[in-house]
Short mmCIF file of C-alpha atoms in Angstrom, two decimals:
data_model
loop_
_atom_site.label_atom_id
_atom_site.label_comp_id
_atom_site.label_asym_id
_atom_site.label_seq_id
_atom_site.Cartn_x
_atom_site.Cartn_y
_atom_site.Cartn_z
CA MET A 976 13.89 10.04 -4.06
CA SER A 977 11.11 9.31 -1.61
CA LYS A 978 11.45 8.67 2.10
CA ILE A 979 9.42 5.57 2.94
CA LEU A 980 8.61 3.81 6.18
CA ILE A 981 7.48 0.14 6.01
CA ILE A 982 6.02 -1.24 9.12
CA ASP A 983 6.78 -4.90 9.54
CA GLY A 984 9.60 -4.84 6.94
CA ASP A 985 10.68 -8.46 7.58
CA GLU A 986 7.33 -9.90 6.35
CA SER A 987 7.01 -11.00 2.76
CA PHE A 988 5.90 -7.83 1.02
CA GLY A 989 7.97 -5.43 3.07
CA PHE A 990 11.11 -7.54 2.61
CA ARG A 991 10.60 -7.69 -1.10
CA PHE A 992 9.69 -3.93 -1.58
CA ALA A 993 12.84 -2.91 0.26
CA LYS A 994 14.98 -5.25 -1.75
CA ASP A 995 13.55 -3.93 -4.93
CA TYR A 996 13.64 -0.22 -4.26
CA GLY A 997 16.11 0.21 -1.42
CA ASN A 998 18.63 1.69 -3.82
CA ARG A 999 16.29 4.08 -5.37
CA ASP A 1000 14.33 5.37 -2.26
CA GLU A 1001 15.24 5.97 1.31
CA ILE A 1002 13.47 3.12 3.03
CA GLN A 1003 13.28 2.57 6.76
CA LEU A 1004 12.03 -0.75 7.98
CA LEU A 1005 10.35 -1.22 11.54
CA TYR A 1006 10.37 -4.70 12.80
CA PRO A 1007 8.06 -6.11 15.60
CA LEU A 1008 10.77 -8.59 16.65
CA LYS A 1009 10.87 -7.76 20.39
CA GLY A 1010 7.17 -7.93 21.04
CA ILE A 1011 4.12 -5.90 20.15
CA GLU A 1012 4.42 -3.51 23.09
CA SER A 1013 8.04 -2.40 22.22
CA PHE A 1014 7.03 -2.26 18.57
CA LEU A 1015 4.31 0.33 19.20
CA GLU A 1016 6.55 2.35 21.46
CA SER A 1017 9.27 2.39 18.62
CA LEU A 1018 6.61 3.48 16.19
CA MET A 1019 5.68 6.45 18.34
CA GLU A 1020 9.33 7.50 18.58
CA LEU A 1021 9.76 7.96 14.85
CA PRO A 1022 9.90 11.42 13.23
CA ASP A 1023 6.98 12.58 11.11
CA ASN A 1024 9.01 13.19 7.95
CA TYR A 1025 8.15 10.28 5.64
CA ASP A 1026 6.54 10.73 2.19
CA PHE A 1027 4.90 7.30 2.45
CA ILE A 1028 4.00 5.17 5.55
CA ILE A 1029 3.31 1.68 4.46
CA ASN A 1030 1.36 -0.36 7.03
CA ASN A 1031 2.32 -3.98 6.24
CA PHE A 1032 1.60 -5.09 9.81
CA ASP A 1033 -0.26 -8.38 9.84
CA ILE A 1034 -1.47 -10.79 12.51
CA PRO A 1035 -2.25 -13.81 10.25
CA PHE A 1036 -5.93 -15.04 9.80
CA TYR A 1037 -5.12 -18.32 11.43
CA SER A 1038 -4.13 -16.73 14.68
CA LYS A 1039 -6.14 -17.99 17.64
CA SER A 1040 -5.75 -14.70 19.76
CA THR A 1041 -8.46 -12.27 19.41
CA ASN A 1042 -6.32 -9.65 21.19
CA TYR A 1043 -3.51 -10.09 18.70
CA LEU A 1044 -5.92 -9.87 15.81
CA ASP A 1045 -7.05 -6.57 17.00
CA MET A 1046 -3.62 -5.21 16.32
CA ASN A 1047 -4.47 -5.39 12.57
CA PHE A 1048 -6.42 -2.12 13.03
CA GLN A 1049 -4.96 -0.77 16.15
CA VAL A 1050 -1.54 -0.33 14.52
CA GLN A 1051 -3.22 1.78 11.85
CA GLU A 1052 -4.69 3.95 14.55
CA PHE A 1053 -1.27 4.40 15.97
CA VAL A 1054 -0.07 5.35 12.49
CA ASN A 1055 -2.90 8.09 12.16
CA GLU A 1056 -1.95 9.43 15.54
CA ARG A 1057 1.85 9.63 15.03
CA PHE A 1058 2.19 10.49 11.26
CA HIS A 1059 0.36 13.43 9.55
CA ALA A 1060 2.63 14.51 6.66
CA GLY A 1061 2.86 11.43 4.57
CA LYS A 1062 0.61 9.33 2.48
CA LYS A 1063 -0.72 6.15 4.21
CA VAL A 1064 -0.61 2.94 2.26
CA LEU A 1065 -2.42 0.01 3.95
CA LEU A 1066 -1.83 -3.59 2.99
CA SER A 1067 -5.22 -5.00 3.65
CA SER A 1068 -6.60 -8.50 2.49
CA GLN A 1069 -9.05 -10.07 0.25
CA LEU A 1070 -10.66 -11.65 3.18
CA VAL A 1071 -12.76 -8.38 3.66
CA TYR A 1072 -14.92 -10.17 1.03
CA SER A 1073 -16.82 -13.42 1.44
CA SER A 1074 -14.72 -16.54 0.80
CA SER A 1075 -15.48 -17.83 -2.67
CA THR A 1076 -13.89 -18.55 -6.04
CA LEU A 1077 -15.86 -15.81 -7.71
CA PRO A 1078 -13.65 -13.00 -9.17
CA LYS A 1079 -14.01 -9.71 -7.23
CA ASN A 1080 -13.42 -6.10 -8.23
CA GLU A 1081 -12.81 -3.15 -5.83
CA ASN A 1082 -16.63 -2.54 -5.73
CA TYR A 1083 -17.56 -6.12 -4.66
CA LYS A 1084 -19.52 -5.91 -1.43
CA THR A 1085 -17.22 -6.40 1.76
CA VAL A 1086 -18.78 -9.20 3.78
CA PRO A 1087 -15.91 -10.66 6.13
CA GLU A 1088 -16.65 -14.21 7.36
CA THR A 1089 -13.79 -14.29 9.87
CA GLU A 1090 -12.59 -12.17 12.76
CA TYR A 1091 -9.44 -11.43 10.72
CA GLY A 1092 -11.53 -9.96 7.97
CA LYS A 1093 -13.37 -7.80 10.28
CA THR A 1094 -10.17 -6.45 11.72
CA LYS A 1095 -9.00 -5.54 8.28
CA ILE A 1096 -12.26 -3.74 7.54
CA LYS A 1097 -11.65 -1.64 10.63
CA ALA A 1098 -8.06 -0.98 9.64
CA GLU A 1099 -9.54 0.27 6.25
CA GLN A 1100 -11.88 2.63 8.06
CA ALA A 1101 -9.02 3.98 10.15
CA VAL A 1102 -6.68 4.76 7.09
CA LYS A 1103 -9.63 6.47 5.33
CA GLN A 1104 -9.43 9.13 8.13
CA ASN A 1105 -6.33 10.43 6.44
CA ASP A 1106 -6.34 13.12 3.68
CA HIS A 1107 -4.16 10.88 1.47
CA TYR A 1108 -4.15 7.00 1.32
CA LEU A 1109 -4.19 3.87 -0.75
CA ILE A 1110 -5.57 0.54 0.39
CA ILE A 1111 -4.24 -2.55 -1.28
CA ARG A 1112 -6.40 -5.59 -0.74
CA ARG A 1113 -3.87 -8.36 -1.28
CA GLY A 1114 -4.25 -12.10 -1.71
CA MET A 1115 -2.17 -14.44 0.39
CA THR A 1116 1.37 -13.35 -0.22
CA TYR A 1117 4.10 -15.82 -0.70
CA GLY A 1118 7.72 -15.71 -1.96
CA LYS A 1119 11.29 -15.68 -0.78
CA CYS A 1120 11.61 -13.42 2.34
CA THR A 1121 12.45 -13.65 6.08
CA TYR A 1122 9.09 -15.06 7.06
CA ASN A 1123 5.52 -15.65 5.96
CA ILE A 1124 3.04 -18.46 5.72
CA TYR A 1125 4.86 -19.70 2.64
CA THR A 1126 8.22 -19.96 4.53
CA ASP A 1127 6.42 -21.64 7.50
CA ILE A 1128 4.95 -24.22 5.25
CA LEU A 1129 8.30 -24.82 3.49
CA ALA A 1130 10.05 -25.31 6.82
CA ALA A 1131 7.51 -27.83 7.91
CA ILE A 1132 7.88 -29.67 4.70
CA ARG A 1133 11.67 -29.72 4.93
CA SER A 1134 11.74 -30.84 8.56
CA LYS A 1135 8.99 -33.41 7.96
CA MET A 1136 7.02 -31.75 10.62
CA PRO A 1137 3.16 -31.95 10.77
CA VAL A 1138 1.38 -28.73 9.96
CA LYS A 1139 -2.33 -27.88 10.11
CA LEU A 1140 -3.60 -25.85 7.17
CA ASN A 1141 -7.13 -24.45 6.89
CA ASN A 1142 -9.25 -26.19 4.18
CA ASN A 1143 -12.22 -23.83 4.47
CA ILE A 1144 -11.13 -20.31 3.47
CA ILE A 1145 -10.48 -19.82 -0.12
CA LEU A 1146 -7.49 -17.61 -1.03
CA ASN A 1147 -6.01 -16.12 -4.15
CA PRO A 1148 -2.13 -16.20 -3.67
CA VAL A 1149 0.14 -13.40 -5.02
CA LEU A 1150 3.90 -13.55 -5.42
CA ASN A 1151 5.56 -10.81 -3.22
CA SER A 1152 7.72 -9.58 -6.20
CA ASP A 1153 4.48 -8.87 -8.19
CA LEU A 1154 2.82 -7.30 -5.21
CA SER A 1155 5.97 -5.08 -4.89
CA LEU A 1156 5.97 -4.11 -8.43
CA ILE A 1157 2.25 -3.11 -8.54
CA ALA A 1158 2.43 -1.21 -5.16
CA ASP A 1159 5.33 0.92 -6.53
CA LYS A 1160 3.34 1.63 -9.61
CA VAL A 1161 0.20 2.77 -7.99
CA MET A 1162 1.05 4.30 -4.58
CA LYS A 1163 2.46 7.42 -6.13
CA ASN A 1164 -0.32 7.82 -8.76
CA MET A 1165 -3.46 6.76 -6.92
CA ASP A 1166 -5.04 8.66 -3.98
CA ARG A 1167 -7.98 7.92 -1.75
CA GLN A 1168 -8.55 4.64 -3.60
CA ILE A 1169 -8.69 0.91 -3.23
CA ILE A 1170 -6.94 -1.70 -5.43
CA ASN A 1171 -7.19 -5.50 -5.43
CA VAL A 1172 -3.99 -7.42 -5.99
CA ALA A 1173 -4.24 -11.26 -6.18
CA SER A 1174 -3.93 -14.08 -8.79
CA ASP A 1175 -6.88 -15.53 -10.70
CA GLU A 1176 -6.17 -18.94 -9.17
CA ALA A 1177 -8.23 -19.68 -6.12
CA MET A 1178 -7.39 -22.31 -3.48
CA THR A 1179 -7.53 -23.14 0.14
CA LEU A 1180 -4.44 -22.88 2.32
CA TYR A 1181 -4.42 -26.75 2.46
CA GLU A 1182 -4.41 -26.89 -1.36
CA PHE A 1183 -1.59 -24.26 -1.45
CA GLY A 1184 0.46 -26.34 0.90
CA SER A 1185 -0.22 -29.59 -0.93
CA LYS A 1186 0.82 -28.00 -4.25
CA LEU A 1187 4.01 -26.74 -2.63
CA TYR A 1188 4.62 -30.05 -1.15
CA ARG A 1189 4.34 -31.84 -4.53
CA SER A 1190 6.47 -29.20 -6.24
CA ILE A 1191 9.34 -29.92 -3.87
CA ASN A 1192 8.95 -33.73 -3.50
CA ASP A 1193 7.84 -34.90 -6.89
CA ASP A 1194 10.34 -32.83 -8.75
CA GLY A 1195 13.23 -33.25 -6.24
CA LEU A 1196 13.61 -29.50 -5.96
CA LYS A 1197 15.59 -28.23 -2.99
CA ASP A 1198 15.71 -24.55 -3.95
CA HIS A 1199 12.42 -22.79 -3.10
CA ASP A 1200 13.13 -20.26 -5.76
CA ASN A 1201 12.76 -22.96 -8.48
CA ALA A 1202 9.65 -24.23 -6.56
CA PHE A 1203 7.90 -20.83 -7.40
CA LEU A 1204 8.07 -21.78 -11.11
CA LEU A 1205 5.94 -24.76 -10.59
CA LEU A 1206 3.23 -23.05 -8.62
CA SER A 1207 1.97 -21.48 -11.84
CA PHE A 1208 0.15 -18.52 -10.38
CA TRP A 1209 -1.04 -15.77 -12.84
CA TYR A 1210 0.89 -12.52 -13.10
CA ILE A 1211 -1.28 -9.48 -12.64
CA GLU A 1212 -0.83 -6.37 -14.95
CA VAL A 1213 -1.71 -2.90 -13.86
#
């Protein structure tokens, strides 16, 4: 049994990982529900006795606040300061690369085109200061959870509320259950390495939302678990 801390455990990956492995490992979830400041205070009060510290914290790429975007790497700096014993696992992003439909491996040159991508590069630099780490560059994560961009779009569709979705940045979505499975396989066996986890299918956030909208409305689906089946994203083997 491993003792695992997941930072931002309510978000898509953290939610799913805890659901998948909570009965096997001792998993503690830290939520930023009462504001960033109190979240960082809670982080500094935790004991340094975890086998793995998974930094799943993420200010989304569509955030308009530069100060909040900087938290994408500042949280990792807090993690480095507070925790020394455990292996650090950073959930980074494919947006550290240039936005394109080209397939990218882990050695592909990092040329972030957004402020968000630049903050993720800084977070990667911070986690590399540790003796033991793993960086997972994930595509846009979707799936049943407490909240993520998928649930935001789904809620807007169901309530018939307008939602603005970026049509410039190209993303490769990944289902959170697939990401959870892959992370569990690699985090204990890979060290001081980077792994990409994303589907082969590339699309903009607008195209993703449009596909989700059609899945629900054209087929009359009301259960978003069923809607997953119609999105037709590729499963990734490790």
